Coordinates of C-alpha atoms in Angstrom, one line a residue:
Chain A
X1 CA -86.4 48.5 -29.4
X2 CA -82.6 48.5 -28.8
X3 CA -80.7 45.4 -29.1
X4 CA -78.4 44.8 -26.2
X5 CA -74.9 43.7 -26.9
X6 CA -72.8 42.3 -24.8
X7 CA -70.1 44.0 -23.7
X8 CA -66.4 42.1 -24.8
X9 CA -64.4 44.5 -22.5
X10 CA -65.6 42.5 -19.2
X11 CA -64.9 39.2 -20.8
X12 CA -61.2 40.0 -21.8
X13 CA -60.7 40.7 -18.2
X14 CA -61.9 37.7 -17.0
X15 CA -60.0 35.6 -19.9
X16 CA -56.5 37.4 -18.8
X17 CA -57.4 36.8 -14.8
X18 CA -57.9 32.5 -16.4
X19 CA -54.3 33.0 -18.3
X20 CA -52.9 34.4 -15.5
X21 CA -53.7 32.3 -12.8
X22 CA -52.8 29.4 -15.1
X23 CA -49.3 30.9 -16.0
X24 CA -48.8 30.9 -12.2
X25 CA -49.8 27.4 -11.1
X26 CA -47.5 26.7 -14.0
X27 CA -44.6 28.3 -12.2
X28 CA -45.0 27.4 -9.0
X29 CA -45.4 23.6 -10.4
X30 CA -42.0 23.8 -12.2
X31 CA -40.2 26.1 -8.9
X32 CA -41.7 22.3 -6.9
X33 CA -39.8 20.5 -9.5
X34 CA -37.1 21.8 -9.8
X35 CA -36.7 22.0 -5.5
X36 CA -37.6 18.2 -5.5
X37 CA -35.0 17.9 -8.0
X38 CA -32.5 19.5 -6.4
X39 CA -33.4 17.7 -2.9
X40 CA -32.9 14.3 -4.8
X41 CA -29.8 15.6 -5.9
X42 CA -28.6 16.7 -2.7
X43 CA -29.2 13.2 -1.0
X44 CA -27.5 11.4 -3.9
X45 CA -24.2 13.6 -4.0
X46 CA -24.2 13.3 0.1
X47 CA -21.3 10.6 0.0
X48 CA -19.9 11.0 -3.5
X49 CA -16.7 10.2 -2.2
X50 CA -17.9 6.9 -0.9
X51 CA -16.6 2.9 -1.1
X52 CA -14.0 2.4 -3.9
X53 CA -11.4 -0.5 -3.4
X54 CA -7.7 1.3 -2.8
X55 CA -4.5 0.3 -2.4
X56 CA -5.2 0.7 1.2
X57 CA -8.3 -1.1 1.3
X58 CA -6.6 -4.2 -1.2
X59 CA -4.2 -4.8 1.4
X60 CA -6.4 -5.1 4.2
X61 CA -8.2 -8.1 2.0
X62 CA -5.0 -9.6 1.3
X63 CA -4.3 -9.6 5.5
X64 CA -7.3 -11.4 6.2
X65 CA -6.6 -14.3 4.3
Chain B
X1 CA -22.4 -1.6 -6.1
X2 CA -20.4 -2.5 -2.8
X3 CA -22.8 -3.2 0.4
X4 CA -20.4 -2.2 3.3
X5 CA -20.7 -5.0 6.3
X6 CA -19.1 -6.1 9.6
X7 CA -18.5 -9.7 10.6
X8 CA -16.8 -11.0 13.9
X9 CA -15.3 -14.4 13.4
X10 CA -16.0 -15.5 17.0
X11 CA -13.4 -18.5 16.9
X12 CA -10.5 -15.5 15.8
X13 CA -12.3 -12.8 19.1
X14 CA -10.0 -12.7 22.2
X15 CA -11.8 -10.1 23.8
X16 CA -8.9 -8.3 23.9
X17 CA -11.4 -5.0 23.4
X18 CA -9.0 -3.4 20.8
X19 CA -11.5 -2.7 18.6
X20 CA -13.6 -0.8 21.2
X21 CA -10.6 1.5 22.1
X22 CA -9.8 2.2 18.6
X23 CA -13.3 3.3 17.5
X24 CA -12.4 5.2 20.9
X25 CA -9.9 6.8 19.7
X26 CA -10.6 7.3 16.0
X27 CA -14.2 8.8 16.7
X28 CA -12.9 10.9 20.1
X29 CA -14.3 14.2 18.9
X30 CA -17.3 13.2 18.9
X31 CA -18.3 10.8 21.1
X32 CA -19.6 12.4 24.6
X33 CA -18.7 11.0 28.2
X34 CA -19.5 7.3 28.8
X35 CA -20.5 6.7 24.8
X36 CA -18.7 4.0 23.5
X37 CA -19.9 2.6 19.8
X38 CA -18.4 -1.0 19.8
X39 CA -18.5 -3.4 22.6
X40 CA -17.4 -7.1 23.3
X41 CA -19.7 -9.6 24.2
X42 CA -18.4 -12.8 25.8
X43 CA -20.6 -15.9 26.2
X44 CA -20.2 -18.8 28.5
X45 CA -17.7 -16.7 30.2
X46 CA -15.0 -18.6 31.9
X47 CA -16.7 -21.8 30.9
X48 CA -15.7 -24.4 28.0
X49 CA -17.6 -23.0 24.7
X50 CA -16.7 -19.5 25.4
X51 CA -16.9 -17.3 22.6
X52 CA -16.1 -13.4 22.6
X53 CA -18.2 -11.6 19.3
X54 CA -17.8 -7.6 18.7
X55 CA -20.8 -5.8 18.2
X56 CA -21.8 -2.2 17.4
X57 CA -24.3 -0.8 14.6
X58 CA -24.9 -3.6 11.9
X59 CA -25.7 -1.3 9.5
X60 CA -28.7 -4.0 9.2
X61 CA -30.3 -3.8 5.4
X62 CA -33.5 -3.4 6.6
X63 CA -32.9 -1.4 9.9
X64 CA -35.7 -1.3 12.5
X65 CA -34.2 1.4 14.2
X66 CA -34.7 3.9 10.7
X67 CA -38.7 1.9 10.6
X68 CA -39.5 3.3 14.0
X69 CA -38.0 6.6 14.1
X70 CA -41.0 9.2 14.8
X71 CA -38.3 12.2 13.6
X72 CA -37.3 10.3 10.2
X73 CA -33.4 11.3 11.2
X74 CA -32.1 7.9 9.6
X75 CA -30.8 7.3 6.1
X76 CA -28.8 4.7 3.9
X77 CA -26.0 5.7 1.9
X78 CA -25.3 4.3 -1.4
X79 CA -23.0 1.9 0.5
X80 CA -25.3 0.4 2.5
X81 CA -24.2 2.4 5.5
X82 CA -27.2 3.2 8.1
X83 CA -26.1 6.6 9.6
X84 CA -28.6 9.5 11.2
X85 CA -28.6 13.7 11.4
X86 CA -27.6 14.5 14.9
X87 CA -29.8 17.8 13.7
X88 CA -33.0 16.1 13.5
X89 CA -32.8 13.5 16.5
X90 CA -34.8 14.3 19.0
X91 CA -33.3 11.6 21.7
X92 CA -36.7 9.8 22.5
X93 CA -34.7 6.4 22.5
X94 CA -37.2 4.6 20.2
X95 CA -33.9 3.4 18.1
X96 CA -32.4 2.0 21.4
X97 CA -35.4 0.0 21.7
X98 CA -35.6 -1.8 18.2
X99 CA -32.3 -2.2 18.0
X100 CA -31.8 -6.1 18.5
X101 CA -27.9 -5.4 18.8
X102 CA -28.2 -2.4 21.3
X103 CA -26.5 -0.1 19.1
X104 CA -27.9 3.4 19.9
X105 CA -25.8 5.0 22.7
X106 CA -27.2 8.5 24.5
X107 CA -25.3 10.7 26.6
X108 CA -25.1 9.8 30.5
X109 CA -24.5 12.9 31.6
X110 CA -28.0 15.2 30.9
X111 CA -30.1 16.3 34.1
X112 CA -33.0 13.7 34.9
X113 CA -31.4 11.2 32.9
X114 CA -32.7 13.5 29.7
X115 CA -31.3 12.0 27.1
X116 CA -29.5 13.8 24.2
X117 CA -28.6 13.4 20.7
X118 CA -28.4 9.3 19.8
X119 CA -25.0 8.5 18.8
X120 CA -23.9 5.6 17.0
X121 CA -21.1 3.8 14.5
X122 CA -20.9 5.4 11.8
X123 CA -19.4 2.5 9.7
X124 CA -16.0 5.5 9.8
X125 CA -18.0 7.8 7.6
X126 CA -19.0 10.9 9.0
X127 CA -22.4 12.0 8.4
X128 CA -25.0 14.1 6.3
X129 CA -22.2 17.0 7.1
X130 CA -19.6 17.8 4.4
X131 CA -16.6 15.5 4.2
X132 CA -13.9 16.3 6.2
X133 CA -15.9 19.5 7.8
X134 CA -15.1 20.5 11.1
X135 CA -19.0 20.2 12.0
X136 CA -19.0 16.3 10.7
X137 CA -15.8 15.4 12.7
X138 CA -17.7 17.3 15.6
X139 CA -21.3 15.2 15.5
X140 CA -19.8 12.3 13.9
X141 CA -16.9 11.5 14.1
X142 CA -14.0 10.4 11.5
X143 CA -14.7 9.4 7.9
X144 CA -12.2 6.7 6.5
X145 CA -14.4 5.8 3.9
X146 CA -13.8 8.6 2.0
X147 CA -10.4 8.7 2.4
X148 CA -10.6 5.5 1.0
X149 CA -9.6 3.1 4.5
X150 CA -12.4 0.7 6.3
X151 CA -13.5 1.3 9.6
X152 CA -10.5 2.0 12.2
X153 CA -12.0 -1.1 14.7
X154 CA -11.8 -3.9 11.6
X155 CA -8.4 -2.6 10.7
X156 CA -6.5 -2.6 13.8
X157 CA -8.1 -6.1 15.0
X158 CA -5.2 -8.0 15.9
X159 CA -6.3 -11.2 15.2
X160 CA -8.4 -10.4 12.6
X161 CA -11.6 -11.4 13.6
X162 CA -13.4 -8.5 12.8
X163 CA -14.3 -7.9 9.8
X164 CA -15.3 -5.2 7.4
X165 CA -15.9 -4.3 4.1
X166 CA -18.0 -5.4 0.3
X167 CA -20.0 -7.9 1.8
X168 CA -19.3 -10.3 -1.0
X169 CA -15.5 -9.8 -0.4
X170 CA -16.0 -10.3 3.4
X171 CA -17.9 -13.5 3.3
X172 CA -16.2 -15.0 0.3
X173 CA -12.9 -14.8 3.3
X174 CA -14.8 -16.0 6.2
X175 CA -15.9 -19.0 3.7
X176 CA -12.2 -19.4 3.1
X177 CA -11.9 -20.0 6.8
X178 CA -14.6 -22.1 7.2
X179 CA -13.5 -24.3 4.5
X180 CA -10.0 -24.4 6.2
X181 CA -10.9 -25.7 9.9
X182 CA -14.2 -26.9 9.3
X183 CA -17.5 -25.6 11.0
X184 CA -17.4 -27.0 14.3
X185 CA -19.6 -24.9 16.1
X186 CA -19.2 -22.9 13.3
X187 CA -19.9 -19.8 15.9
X188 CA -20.7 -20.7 19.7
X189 CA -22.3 -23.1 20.6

């Protein structure tokens, strides 16, 4: 009686379509990242040129008083 | 890290409406038919106790108008300044109507009393736009703070009752006032 083996080709193809759809969630995960972190970026650099006491803004105080 | 406020000393306020005209002016290029940003408020009008306050967007720390927004168009800068994106209102008023100071303004002109984009002070700087962009100056109006100036209506005051700026630099001078003529009705009465 023959003895069956199994065949390995079948199983490497399913092992490369497990690595590759990992590598891919992978990706897409850090592409999401690195969005969000550019969104958070975004909002925080919105008014970099915001609030600072001047000259200007100095003298204003000093009226007031 | 400086919390930008208003305050109106009501025993400095003559109602003289200066402020209103030079928000007016300063924010022209944006501000649509019948929209004005600041108004005076005068209580006990003609009678003894009357006191005049200015009042526009608070810029309130914990704004109800940004809690009940259904399009999420509100946001706080890292000064403490509440502004919105014209882009994302969708006018349904809800702002207008948690507002305890009324601040939201809507266009007057749109047919069937639609209303259009909310408008509203700006605290004199600008909005989610780039600074000094001919689209910010547009929807927004001015922006002073990044020039480095306080908002237009709290500089040209004339008697200095309105106030703006750090919050702790703000208060610490109305405490200097208080401390000065005492706090008889300390606001109105």
């Amino acid at each position: 009686m023959k003895e069956q083996k199994p065949d390995l080709q079948r199983r490497s193809l399913l092992k490369a379509l497990t690595i590759g759809t990992a590598a891919g969630v992978a990706v897409a995960a850090s592409q999401v990242s690195v969005a969000q972190a550019n969104e958070s970026t975004d909002s925080a650099t919105t008014h970099q040129d915001g609030y600072r006491e001047t000259a200007h803004i100095r003298n204003y105080y000093n009226s007031l008083r | 890290m400086a919390t930008m406020k208003f305050l109106c000393d009501t025993k400095r306020c003559i109602e003289c409406n200066g402020c209103v005209t030079a928000c007016k002016n300063e924010n022209d290029s944006a501000l649509e038919w019948g929209i004005q940003r600041r108004r005076v408020v005068t209580l006990h009008d003609g009678q003894p106790g009357e006191a005049s306050i200015s009042v526009a967007c608070m810029h309130c720390s914990d704004a109800p108008c940004m809690a009940v927004c259904p399009a999420d168009c509100f946001y706080r800068t890292e000064d403490g300044v509440v502004l919105h994106n014209k882009d994302k209102c969708i006018g349904c008023g809800y702002c207008l109507y948690a507002c305890p100071f009324g601040a939201p303004q809507f266009p007057k002109k749109g047919a069937f009393a639609a209303r259009g984009k909310m408008d509203k002070c700006t605290f004199c700087s600008g909005g989610p736009e780039e600074n000094f962009s001919e689209a910010e100056r547009q929807k927004y109006g001015s922006n002073r703070i990044a020039e480095g100036k306080l908002p237009m209506c709290a500089e040209l005051c004339a008697t200095k009752a309105l106030l703006a700026g750090d919050a702790e630099v703000v208060s610490g001078i109305y405490r200097e006032r208080v401390a000065y003529r005492g706090a008889d009705n300390a606001a109105w009465k």
